[in-house]
Coordinates of C-alpha atoms in Angstrom, one line a residue:
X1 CA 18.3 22.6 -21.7
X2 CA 16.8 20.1 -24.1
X3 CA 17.1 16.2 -22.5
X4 CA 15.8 14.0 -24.7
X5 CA 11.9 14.6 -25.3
X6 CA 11.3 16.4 -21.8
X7 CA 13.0 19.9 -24.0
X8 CA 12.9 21.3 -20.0
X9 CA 9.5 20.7 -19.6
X10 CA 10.0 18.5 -16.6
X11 CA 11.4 21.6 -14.6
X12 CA 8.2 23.3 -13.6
X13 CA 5.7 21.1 -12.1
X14 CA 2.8 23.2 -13.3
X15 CA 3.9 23.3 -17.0
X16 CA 2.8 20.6 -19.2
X17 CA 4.5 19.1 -22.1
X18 CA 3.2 19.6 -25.8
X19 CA 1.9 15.6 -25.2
X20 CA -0.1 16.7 -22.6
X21 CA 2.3 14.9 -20.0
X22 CA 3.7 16.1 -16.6
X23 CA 6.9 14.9 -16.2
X24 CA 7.5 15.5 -12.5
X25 CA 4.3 13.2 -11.9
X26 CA 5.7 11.0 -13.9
X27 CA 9.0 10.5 -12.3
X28 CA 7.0 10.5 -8.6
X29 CA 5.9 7.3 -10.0
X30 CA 9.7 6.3 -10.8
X31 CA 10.6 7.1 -7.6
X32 CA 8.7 4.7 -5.6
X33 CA 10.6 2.2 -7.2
X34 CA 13.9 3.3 -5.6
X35 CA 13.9 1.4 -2.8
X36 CA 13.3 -1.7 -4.4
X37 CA 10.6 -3.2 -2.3
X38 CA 7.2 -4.7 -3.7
X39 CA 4.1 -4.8 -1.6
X40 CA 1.1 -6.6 -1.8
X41 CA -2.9 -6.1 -0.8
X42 CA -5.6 -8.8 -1.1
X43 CA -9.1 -9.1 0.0
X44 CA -10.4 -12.0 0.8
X45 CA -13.7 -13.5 2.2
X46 CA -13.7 -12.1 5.9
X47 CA -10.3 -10.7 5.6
X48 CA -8.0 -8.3 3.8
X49 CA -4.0 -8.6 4.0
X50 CA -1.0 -6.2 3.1
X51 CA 2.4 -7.7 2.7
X52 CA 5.7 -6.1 2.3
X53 CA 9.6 -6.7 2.3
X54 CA 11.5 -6.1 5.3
X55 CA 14.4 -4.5 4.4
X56 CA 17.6 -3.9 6.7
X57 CA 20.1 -1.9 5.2
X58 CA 22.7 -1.6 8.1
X59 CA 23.1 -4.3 10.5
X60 CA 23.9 -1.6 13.6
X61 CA 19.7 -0.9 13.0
X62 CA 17.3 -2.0 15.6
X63 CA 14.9 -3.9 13.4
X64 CA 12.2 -3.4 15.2
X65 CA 12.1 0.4 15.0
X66 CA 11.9 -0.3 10.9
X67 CA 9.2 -0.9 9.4
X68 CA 6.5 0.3 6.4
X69 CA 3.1 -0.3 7.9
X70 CA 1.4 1.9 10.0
X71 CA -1.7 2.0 11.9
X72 CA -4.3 5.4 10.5
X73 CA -6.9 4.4 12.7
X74 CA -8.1 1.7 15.0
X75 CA -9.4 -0.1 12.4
X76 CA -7.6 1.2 9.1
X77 CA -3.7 0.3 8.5
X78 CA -1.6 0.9 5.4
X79 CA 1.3 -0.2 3.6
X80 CA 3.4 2.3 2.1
X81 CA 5.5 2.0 -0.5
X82 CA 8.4 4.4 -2.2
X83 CA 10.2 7.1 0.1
X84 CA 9.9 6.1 3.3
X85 CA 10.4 10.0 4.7
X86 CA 7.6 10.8 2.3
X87 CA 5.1 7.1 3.5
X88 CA 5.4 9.1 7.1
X89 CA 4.3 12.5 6.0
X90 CA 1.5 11.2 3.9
X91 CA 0.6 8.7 7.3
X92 CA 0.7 11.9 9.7
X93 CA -1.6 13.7 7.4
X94 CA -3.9 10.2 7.3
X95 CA -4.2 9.9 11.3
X96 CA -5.0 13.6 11.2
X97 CA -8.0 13.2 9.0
X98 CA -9.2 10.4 10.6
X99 CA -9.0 12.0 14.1
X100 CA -10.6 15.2 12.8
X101 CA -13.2 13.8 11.5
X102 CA -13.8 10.9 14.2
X103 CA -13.5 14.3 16.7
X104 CA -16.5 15.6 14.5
X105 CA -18.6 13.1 13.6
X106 CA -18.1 10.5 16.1
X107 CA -17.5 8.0 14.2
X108 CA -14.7 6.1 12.4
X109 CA -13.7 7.6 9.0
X110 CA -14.8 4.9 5.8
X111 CA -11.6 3.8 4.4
X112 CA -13.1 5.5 1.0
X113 CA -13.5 8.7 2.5
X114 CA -10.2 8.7 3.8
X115 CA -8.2 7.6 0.7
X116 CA -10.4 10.5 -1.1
X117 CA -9.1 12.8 1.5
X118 CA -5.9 11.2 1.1
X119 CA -5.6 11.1 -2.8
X120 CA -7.2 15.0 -3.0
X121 CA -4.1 16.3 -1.1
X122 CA -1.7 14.5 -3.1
X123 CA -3.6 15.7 -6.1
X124 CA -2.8 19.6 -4.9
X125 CA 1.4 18.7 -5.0
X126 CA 0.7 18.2 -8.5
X127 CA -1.1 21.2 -9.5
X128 CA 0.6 24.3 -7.3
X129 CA 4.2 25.7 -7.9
X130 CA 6.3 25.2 -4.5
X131 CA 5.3 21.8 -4.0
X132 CA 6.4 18.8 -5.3
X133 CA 3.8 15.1 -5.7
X134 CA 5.4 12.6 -2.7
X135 CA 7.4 9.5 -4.2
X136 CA 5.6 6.8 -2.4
X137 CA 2.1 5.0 -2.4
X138 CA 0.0 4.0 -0.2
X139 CA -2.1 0.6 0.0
X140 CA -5.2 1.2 3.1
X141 CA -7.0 -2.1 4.1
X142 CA -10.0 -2.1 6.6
X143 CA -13.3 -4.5 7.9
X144 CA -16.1 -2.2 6.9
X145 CA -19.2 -3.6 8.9
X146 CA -21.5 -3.1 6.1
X147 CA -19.3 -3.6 2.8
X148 CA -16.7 -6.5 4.5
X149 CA -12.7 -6.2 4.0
X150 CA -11.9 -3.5 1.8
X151 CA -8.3 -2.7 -0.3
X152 CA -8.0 1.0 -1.7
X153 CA -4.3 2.4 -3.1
X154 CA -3.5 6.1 -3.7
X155 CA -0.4 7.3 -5.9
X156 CA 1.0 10.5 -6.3
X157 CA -1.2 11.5 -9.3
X158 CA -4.2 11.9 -6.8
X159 CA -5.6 8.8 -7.8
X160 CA -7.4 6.0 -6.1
X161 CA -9.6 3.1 -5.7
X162 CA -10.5 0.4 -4.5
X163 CA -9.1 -3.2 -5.2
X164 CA -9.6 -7.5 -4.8
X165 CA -6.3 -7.8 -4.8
X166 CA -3.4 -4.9 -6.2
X167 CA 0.4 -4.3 -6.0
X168 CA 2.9 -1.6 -6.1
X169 CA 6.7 -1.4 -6.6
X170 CA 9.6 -2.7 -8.4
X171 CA 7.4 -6.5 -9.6
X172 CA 4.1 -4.1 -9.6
X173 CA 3.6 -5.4 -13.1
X174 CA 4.7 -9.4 -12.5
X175 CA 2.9 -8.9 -9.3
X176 CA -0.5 -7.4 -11.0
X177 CA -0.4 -10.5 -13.2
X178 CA -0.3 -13.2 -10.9
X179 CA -2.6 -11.7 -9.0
X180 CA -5.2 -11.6 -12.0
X181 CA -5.4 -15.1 -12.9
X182 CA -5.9 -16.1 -9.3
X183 CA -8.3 -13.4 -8.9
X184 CA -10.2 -14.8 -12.5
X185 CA -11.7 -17.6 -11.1
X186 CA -13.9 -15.2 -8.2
X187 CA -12.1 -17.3 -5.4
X188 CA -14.2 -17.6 -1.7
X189 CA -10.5 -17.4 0.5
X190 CA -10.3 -17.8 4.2
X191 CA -8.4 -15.9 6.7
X192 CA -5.6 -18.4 6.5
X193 CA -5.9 -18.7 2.9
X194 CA -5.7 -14.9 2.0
X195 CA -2.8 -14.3 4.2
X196 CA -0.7 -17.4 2.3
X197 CA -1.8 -16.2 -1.3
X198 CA -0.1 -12.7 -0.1
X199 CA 3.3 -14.8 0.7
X200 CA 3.0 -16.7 -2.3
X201 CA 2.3 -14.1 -4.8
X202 CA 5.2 -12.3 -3.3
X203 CA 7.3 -15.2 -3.1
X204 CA 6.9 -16.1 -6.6
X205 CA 7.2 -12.7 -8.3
X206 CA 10.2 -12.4 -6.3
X207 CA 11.5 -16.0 -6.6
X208 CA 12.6 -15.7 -3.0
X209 CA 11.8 -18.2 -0.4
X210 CA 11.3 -15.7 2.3
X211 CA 12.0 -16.1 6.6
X212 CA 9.7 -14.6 9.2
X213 CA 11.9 -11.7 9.5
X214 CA 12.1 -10.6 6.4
X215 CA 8.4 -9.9 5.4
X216 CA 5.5 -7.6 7.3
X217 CA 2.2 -8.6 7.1
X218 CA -0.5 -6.7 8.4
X219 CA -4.2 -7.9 8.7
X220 CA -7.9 -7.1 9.5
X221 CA -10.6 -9.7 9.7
X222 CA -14.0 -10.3 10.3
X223 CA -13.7 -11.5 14.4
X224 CA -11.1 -8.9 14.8
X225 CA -11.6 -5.8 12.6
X226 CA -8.7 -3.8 14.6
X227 CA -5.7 -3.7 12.0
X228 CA -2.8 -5.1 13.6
X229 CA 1.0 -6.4 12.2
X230 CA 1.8 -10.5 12.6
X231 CA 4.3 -11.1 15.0
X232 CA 7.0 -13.5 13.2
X233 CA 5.9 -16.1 15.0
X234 CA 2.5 -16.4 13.4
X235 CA 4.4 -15.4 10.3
X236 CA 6.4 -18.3 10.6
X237 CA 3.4 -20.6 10.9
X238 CA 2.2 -19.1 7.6
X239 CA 5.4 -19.5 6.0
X240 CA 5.5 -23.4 7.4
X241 CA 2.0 -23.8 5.9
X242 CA 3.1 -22.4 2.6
X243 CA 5.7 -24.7 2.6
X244 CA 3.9 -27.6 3.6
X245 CA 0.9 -27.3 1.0
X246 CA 4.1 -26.4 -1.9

């Protein structure tokens, strides 16, 4: 029964280990890593951006029926990142909350109330036999009218919080990095500017030199605080822009 230093204590979800660990938290984490993909959020002046990987597995696929950003809201959009069967359950649940509670309130949910609604019901598939925590995490950007562009992430520990800039994936670690020294120096970015630092930091963590078609960016800005995804023509301009100032 023994593996290693687990001793079986990663077979029950409720149990912890003498170290005061979980282990089946712990491998949630592990598992958003198996798909290999690395996203990206930033917030910049009037903006906040989400960038992903755009991977097509089988050729027979219609690419534009695959994809990892979704809409919550008319205003709120996420990137999500891990199991992809998993992203879509935890994205039903977040259009759900955010109707209910536009339905009662009349108003938009916050993007913080939301990720707390978000990150409480992922924190209940830690803690109750018969579930299991979801192996993927979730990266919510929004135009708040009063606070600006905002970046929260959840994980499957029940955790969030809000962000200037975060990552999460395979390069969360090179990504987190990068990110931090171009953070340090407090930088004012523009709309333009805030969607290219997302391509390069992805870029370079990845040392790829990406087309259109294989990244998804998603965006919400000042002028037009309605999430919506790039088309890969404006992703291409980006990209040429990139290029250009490289």
């Amino acid at each position: 029964m023994a593996r290693g230093s687990s001793a079986g204590f990663d077979r029950h979800i409720t149990i912890f280990s003498p170290e005061g660990r979980l282990y089946q938290v712990e491998y949630a984490f592990k598992a958003i890593n198996q798909g290999g993909m690395t996203s990206i959020g930033i917030r910049g002046t009037d903006s906040a951006v989400v960038i992903t990987q755009k991977k097509i597995p089988d050729k027979m696929l219609d690419t534009s029926t695959v994809t990892h950003l979704f809409r919550l809201s008319e205003n709120l959009g996420c990137v999500v990142t891990g199991m992809i069967a998993d992203g879509r359950s935890q994205v039903e649940e977040a259009r759900r909350e955010a109707a209910e509670f536009q339905y009662t309130y009349g108003y938009e949910i916050p993007i913080d109330m939301l990720c707390k609604r978000i990150a409480d019901s992922a924190q209940v598939h830690t803690q109750r036999a018969g579930m299991r925590p979801l192996g993927c995490s979730m990266i919510v950007i929004a135009y708040d009218p009063e606070l600006g562009p905002q970046v929260y992430k959840t994980d499957p520990a029940g955790y969030y919080c809000g962000y200037k800039a975060t990552s999460v994936g395979v390069k969360q670690i090179e990504a987190t990095s990068y990110l931090e020294k171009k953070i340090r120096k407090n930088p004012s970015w523009s709309y333009n500017e805030t969607v290219e630092m997302a391509i390069t930091a992805l870029s370079h963590i990845l040392a790829v030199d990406f087309k259109a078609s294989e990244i998804e960016i998603g965006v919400v800005t000042k002028d037009q605080p309605k999430f919506r995804v790039l088309s890969e023509q404006e992703v291409e301009e980006r990209l040429t822009a990139v290029a250009e100032r490289d």
